[in-house]
JSON list of C-alpha atoms in Angstrom, two decimals:
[
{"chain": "A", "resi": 1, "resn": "UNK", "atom": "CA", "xyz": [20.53, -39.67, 77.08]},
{"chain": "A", "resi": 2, "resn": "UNK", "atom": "CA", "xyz": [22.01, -37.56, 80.26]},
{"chain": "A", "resi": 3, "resn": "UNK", "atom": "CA", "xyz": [23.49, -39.92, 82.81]},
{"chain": "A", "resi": 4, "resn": "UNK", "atom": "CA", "xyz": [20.61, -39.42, 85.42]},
{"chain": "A", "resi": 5, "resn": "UNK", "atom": "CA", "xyz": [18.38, -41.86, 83.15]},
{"chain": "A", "resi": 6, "resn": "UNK", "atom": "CA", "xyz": [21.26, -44.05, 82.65]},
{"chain": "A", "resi": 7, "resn": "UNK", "atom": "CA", "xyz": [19.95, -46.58, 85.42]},
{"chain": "A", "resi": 8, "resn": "UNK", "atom": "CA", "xyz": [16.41, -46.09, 83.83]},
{"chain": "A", "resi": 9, "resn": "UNK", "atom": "CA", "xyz": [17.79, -47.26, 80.55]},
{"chain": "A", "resi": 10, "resn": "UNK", "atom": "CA", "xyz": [19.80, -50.27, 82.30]},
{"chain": "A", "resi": 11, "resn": "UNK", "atom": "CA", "xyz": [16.27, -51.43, 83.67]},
{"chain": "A", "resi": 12, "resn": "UNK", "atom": "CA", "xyz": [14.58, -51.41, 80.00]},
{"chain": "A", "resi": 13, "resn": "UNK", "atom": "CA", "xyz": [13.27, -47.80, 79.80]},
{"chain": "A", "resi": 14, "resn": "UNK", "atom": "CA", "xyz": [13.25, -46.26, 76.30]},
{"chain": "A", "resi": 15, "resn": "UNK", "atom": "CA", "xyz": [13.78, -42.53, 75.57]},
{"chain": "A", "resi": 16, "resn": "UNK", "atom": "CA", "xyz": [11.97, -40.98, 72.57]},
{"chain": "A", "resi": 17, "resn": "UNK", "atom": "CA", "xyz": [12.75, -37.83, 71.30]},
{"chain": "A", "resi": 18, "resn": "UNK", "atom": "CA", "xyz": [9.78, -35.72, 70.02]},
{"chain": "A", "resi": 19, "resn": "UNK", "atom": "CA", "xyz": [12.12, -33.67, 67.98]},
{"chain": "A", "resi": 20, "resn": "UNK", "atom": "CA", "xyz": [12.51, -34.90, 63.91]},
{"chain": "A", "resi": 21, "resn": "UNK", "atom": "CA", "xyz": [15.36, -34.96, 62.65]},
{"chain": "A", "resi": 22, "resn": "UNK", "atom": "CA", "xyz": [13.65, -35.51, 59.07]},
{"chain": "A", "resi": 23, "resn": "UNK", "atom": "CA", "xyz": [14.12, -31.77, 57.70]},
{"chain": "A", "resi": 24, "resn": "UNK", "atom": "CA", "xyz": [11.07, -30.78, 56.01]},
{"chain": "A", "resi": 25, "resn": "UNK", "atom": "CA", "xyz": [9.24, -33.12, 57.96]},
{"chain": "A", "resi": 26, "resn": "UNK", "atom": "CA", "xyz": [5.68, -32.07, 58.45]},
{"chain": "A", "resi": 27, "resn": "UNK", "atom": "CA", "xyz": [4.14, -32.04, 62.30]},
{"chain": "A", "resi": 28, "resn": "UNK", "atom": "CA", "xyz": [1.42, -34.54, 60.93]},
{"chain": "A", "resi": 29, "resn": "UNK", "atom": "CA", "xyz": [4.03, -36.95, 59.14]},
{"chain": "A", "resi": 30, "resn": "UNK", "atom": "CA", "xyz": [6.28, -37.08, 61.96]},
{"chain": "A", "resi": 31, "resn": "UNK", "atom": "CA", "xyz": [3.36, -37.66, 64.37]},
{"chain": "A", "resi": 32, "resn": "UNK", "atom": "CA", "xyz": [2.35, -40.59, 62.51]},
{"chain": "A", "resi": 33, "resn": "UNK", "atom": "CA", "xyz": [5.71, -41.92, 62.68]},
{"chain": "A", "resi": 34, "resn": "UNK", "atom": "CA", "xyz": [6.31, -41.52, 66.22]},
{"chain": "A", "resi": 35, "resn": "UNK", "atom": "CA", "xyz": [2.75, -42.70, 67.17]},
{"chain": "A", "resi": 36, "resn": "UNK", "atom": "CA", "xyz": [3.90, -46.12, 65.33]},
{"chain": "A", "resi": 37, "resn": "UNK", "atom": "CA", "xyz": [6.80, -46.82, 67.31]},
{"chain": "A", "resi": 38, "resn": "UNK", "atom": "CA", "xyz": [4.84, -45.69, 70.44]},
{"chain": "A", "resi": 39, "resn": "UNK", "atom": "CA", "xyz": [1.86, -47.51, 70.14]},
{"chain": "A", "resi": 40, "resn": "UNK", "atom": "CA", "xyz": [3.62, -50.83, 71.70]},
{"chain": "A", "resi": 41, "resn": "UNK", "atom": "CA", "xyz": [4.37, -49.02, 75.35]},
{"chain": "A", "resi": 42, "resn": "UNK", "atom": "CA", "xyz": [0.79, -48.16, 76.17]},
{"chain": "A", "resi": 43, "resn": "UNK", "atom": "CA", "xyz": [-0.42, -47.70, 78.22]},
{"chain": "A", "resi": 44, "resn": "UNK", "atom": "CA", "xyz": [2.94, -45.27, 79.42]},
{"chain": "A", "resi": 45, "resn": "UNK", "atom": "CA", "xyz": [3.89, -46.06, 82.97]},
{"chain": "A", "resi": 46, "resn": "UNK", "atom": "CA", "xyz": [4.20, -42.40, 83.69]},
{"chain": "A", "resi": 47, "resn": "UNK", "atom": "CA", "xyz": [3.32, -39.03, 82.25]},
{"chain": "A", "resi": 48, "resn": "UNK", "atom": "CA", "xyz": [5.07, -36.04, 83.50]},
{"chain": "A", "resi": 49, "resn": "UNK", "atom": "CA", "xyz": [3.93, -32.91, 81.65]},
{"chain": "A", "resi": 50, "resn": "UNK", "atom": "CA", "xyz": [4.23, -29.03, 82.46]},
{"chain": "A", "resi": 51, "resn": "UNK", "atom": "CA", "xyz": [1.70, -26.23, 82.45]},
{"chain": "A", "resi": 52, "resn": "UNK", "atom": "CA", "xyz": [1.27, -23.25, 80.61]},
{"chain": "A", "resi": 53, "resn": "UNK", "atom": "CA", "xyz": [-0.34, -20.09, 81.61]},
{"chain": "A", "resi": 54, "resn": "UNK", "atom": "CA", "xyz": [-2.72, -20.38, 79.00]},
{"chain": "A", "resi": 55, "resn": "UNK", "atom": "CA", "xyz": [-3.61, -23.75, 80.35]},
{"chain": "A", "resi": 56, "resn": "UNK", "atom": "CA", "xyz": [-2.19, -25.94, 77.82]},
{"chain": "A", "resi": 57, "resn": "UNK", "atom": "CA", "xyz": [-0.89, -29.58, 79.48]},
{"chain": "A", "resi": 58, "resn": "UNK", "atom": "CA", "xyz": [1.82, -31.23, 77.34]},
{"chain": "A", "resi": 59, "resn": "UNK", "atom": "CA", "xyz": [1.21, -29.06, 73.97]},
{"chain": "A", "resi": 60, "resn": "UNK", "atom": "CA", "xyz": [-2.65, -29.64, 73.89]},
{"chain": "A", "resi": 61, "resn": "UNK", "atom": "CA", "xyz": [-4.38, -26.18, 74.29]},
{"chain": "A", "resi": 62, "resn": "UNK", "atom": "CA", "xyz": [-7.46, -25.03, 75.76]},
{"chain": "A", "resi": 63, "resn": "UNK", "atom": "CA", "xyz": [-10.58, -24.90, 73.01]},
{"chain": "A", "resi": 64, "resn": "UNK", "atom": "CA", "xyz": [-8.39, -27.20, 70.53]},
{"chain": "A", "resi": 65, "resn": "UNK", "atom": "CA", "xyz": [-9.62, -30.21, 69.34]},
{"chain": "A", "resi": 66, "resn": "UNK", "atom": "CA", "xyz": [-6.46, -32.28, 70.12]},
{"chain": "A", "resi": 67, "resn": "UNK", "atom": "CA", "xyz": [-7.41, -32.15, 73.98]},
{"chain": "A", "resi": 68, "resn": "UNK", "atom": "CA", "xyz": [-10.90, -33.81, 73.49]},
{"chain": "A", "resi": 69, "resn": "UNK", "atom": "CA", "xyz": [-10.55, -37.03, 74.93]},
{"chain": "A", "resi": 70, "resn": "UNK", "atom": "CA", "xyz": [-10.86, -39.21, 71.71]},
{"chain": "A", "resi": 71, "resn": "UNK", "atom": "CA", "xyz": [-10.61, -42.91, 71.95]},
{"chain": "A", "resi": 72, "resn": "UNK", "atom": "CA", "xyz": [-9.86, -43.30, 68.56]},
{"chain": "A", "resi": 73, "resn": "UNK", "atom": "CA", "xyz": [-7.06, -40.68, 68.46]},
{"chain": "A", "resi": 74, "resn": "UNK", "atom": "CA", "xyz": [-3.33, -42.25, 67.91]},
{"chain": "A", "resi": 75, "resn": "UNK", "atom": "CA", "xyz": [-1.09, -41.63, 71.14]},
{"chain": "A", "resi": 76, "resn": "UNK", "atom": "CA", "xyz": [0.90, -38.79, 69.33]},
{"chain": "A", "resi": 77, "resn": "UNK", "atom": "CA", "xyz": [-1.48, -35.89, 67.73]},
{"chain": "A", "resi": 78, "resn": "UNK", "atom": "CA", "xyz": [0.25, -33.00, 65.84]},
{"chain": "A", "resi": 79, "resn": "UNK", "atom": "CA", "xyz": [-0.81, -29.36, 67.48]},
{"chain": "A", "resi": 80, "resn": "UNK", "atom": "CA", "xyz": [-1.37, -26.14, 66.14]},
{"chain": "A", "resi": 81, "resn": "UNK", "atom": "CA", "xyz": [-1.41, -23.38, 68.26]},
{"chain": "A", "resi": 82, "resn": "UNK", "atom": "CA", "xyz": [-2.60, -20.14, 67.11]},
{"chain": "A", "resi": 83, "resn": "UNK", "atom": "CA", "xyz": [0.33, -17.51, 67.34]},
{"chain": "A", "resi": 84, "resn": "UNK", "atom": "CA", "xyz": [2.81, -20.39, 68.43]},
{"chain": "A", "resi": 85, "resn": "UNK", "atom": "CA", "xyz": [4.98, -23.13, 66.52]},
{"chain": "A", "resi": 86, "resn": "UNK", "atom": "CA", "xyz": [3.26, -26.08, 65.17]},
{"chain": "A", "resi": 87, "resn": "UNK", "atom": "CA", "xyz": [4.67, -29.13, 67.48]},
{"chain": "A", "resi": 88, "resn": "UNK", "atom": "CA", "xyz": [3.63, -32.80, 68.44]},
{"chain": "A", "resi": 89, "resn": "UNK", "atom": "CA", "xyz": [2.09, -34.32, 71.67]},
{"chain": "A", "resi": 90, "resn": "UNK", "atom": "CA", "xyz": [1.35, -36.59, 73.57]},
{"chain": "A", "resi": 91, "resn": "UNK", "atom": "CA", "xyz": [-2.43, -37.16, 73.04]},
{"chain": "A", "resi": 92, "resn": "UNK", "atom": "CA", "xyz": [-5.13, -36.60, 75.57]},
{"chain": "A", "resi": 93, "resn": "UNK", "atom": "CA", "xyz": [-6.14, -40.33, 75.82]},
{"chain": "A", "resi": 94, "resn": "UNK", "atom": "CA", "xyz": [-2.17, -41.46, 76.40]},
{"chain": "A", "resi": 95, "resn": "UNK", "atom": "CA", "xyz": [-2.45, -38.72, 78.98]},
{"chain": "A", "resi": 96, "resn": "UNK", "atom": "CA", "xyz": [-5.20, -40.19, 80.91]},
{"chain": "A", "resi": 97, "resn": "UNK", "atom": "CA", "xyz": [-3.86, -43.78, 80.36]},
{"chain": "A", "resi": 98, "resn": "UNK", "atom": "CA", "xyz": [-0.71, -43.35, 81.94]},
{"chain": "A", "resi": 99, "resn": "UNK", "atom": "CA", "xyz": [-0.33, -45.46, 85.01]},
{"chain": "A", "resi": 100, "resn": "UNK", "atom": "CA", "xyz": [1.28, -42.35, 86.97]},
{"chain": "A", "resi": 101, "resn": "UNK", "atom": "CA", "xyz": [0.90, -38.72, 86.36]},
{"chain": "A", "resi": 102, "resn": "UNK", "atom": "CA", "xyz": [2.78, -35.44, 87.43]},
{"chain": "A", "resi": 103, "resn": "UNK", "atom": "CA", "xyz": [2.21, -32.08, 86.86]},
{"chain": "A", "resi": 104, "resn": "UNK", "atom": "CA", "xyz": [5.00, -29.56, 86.92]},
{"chain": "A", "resi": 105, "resn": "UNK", "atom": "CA", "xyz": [4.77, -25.80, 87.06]},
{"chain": "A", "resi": 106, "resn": "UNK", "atom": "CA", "xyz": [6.06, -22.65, 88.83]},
{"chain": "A", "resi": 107, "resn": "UNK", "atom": "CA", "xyz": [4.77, -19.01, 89.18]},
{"chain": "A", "resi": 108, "resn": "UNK", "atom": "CA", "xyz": [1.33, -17.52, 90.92]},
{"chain": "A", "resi": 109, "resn": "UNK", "atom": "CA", "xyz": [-0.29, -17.38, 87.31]},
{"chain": "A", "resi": 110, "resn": "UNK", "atom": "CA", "xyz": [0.22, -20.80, 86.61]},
{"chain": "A", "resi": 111, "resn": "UNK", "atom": "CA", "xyz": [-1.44, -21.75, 90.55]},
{"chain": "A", "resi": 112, "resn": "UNK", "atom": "CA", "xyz": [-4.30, -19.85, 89.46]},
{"chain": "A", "resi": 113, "resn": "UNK", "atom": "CA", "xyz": [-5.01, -21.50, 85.86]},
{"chain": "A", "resi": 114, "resn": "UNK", "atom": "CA", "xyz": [-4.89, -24.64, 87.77]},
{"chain": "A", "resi": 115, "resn": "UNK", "atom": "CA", "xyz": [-6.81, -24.17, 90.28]},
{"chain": "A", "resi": 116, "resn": "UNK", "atom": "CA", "xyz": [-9.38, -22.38, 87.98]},
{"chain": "A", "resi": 117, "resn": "UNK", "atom": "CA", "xyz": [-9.08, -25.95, 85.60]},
{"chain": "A", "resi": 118, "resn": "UNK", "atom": "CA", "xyz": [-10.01, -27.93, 88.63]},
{"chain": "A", "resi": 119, "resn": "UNK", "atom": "CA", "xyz": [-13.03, -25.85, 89.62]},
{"chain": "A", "resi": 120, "resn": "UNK", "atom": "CA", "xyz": [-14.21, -25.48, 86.40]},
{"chain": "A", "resi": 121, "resn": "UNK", "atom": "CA", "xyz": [-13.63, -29.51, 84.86]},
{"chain": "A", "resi": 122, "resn": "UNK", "atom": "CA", "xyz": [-11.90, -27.73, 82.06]},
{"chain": "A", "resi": 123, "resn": "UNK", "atom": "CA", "xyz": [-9.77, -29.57, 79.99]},
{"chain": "A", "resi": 124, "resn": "UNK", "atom": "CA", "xyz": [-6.89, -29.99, 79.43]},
{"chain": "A", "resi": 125, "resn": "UNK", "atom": "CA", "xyz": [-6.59, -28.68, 82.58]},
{"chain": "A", "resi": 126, "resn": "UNK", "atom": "CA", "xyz": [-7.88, -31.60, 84.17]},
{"chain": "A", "resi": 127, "resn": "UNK", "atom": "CA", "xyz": [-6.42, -34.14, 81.78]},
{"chain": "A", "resi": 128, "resn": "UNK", "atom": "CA", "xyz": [-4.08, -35.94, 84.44]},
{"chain": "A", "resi": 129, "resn": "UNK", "atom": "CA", "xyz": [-6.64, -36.45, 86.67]},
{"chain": "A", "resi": 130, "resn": "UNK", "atom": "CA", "xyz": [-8.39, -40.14, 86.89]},
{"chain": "A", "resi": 131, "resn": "UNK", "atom": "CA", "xyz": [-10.17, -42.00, 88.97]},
{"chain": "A", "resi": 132, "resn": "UNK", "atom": "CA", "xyz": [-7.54, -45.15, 89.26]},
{"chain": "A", "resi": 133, "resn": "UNK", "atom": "CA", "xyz": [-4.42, -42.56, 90.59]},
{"chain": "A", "resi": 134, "resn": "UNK", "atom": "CA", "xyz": [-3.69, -39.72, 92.03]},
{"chain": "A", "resi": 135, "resn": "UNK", "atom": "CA", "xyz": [-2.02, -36.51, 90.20]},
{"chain": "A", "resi": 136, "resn": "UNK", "atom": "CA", "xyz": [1.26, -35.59, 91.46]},
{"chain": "A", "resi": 137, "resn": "UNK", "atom": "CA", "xyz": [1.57, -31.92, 91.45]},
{"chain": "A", "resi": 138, "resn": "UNK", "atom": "CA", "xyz": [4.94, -30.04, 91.91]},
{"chain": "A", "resi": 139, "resn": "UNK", "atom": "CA", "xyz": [4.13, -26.35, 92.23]},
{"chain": "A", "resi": 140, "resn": "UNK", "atom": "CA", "xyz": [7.02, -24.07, 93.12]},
{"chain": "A", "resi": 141, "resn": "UNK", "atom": "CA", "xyz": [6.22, -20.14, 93.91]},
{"chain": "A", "resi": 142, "resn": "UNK", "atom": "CA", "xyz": [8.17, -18.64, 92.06]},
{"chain": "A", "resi": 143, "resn": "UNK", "atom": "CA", "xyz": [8.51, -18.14, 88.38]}
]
């Protein structure tokens, strides 16, 4: 862990890597595994996630089913994009959860996805937003 989370760690924070280091490892398996250990923090204290141009949040995607807001879902949900590498995130309920929420992204394309998601209610676009906080948003111009 880099030293800037050093004081984090002092105060009780945990890091957890989504990256296996289980070769051969399927994205499901290793889901599973890191939703067990997860499952005790929730809900997270804070969420900070980035944005794609394509609209994904975290690694859930526009149109797939992993960013349907599914009570029953575990915390970590495996992700296949099509055209992309299969990875892991954070679910869209464990989004939503989280006590505190920011949203980082850079780039006119990205402003305009986002502000499309808000007009629009689309998710996951609108994932971070709830009615108990406020998002944070960090939006820098350029890309």
């Amino acid at each position: 862990m880099g030293a800037a989370l050093e004081p984090a760690r002092r105060a009780g924070a945990e890091w957890r890597s989504f990256a296996s280091v289980e070769p051969g490892l399927s994205p499901e398996a290793f889901a599973k595994q890191l939703a067990d250990r997860l499952a005790r923090l929730l809900p997270l204290d804070v969420v900070v996630c980035g944005r794609g141009e394509d609209g994904h949040i975290a690694s859930l995607f526009p149109g797939e089913p992993q960013a349907r807001l599914d009570p029953n879902a575990p915390c970590i949900v495996p992700a296949f994009p099509m055209g992309l590498e299969p990875r892991i995130s954070l679910s869209a309920m464990a989004l939503r959860e989280a006590g505190e929420a920011a949203l980082l992204f850079s780039g006119k394309a990205k402003r305009t996805v986002f502000a499309q998601a808000l007009r629009l209610g689309d998710k996951p676009g609108t994932l971070l937003l709830a009615k108990r906080r406020r998002l944070h948003a960090f939006i820098s111009e350029s890309s």
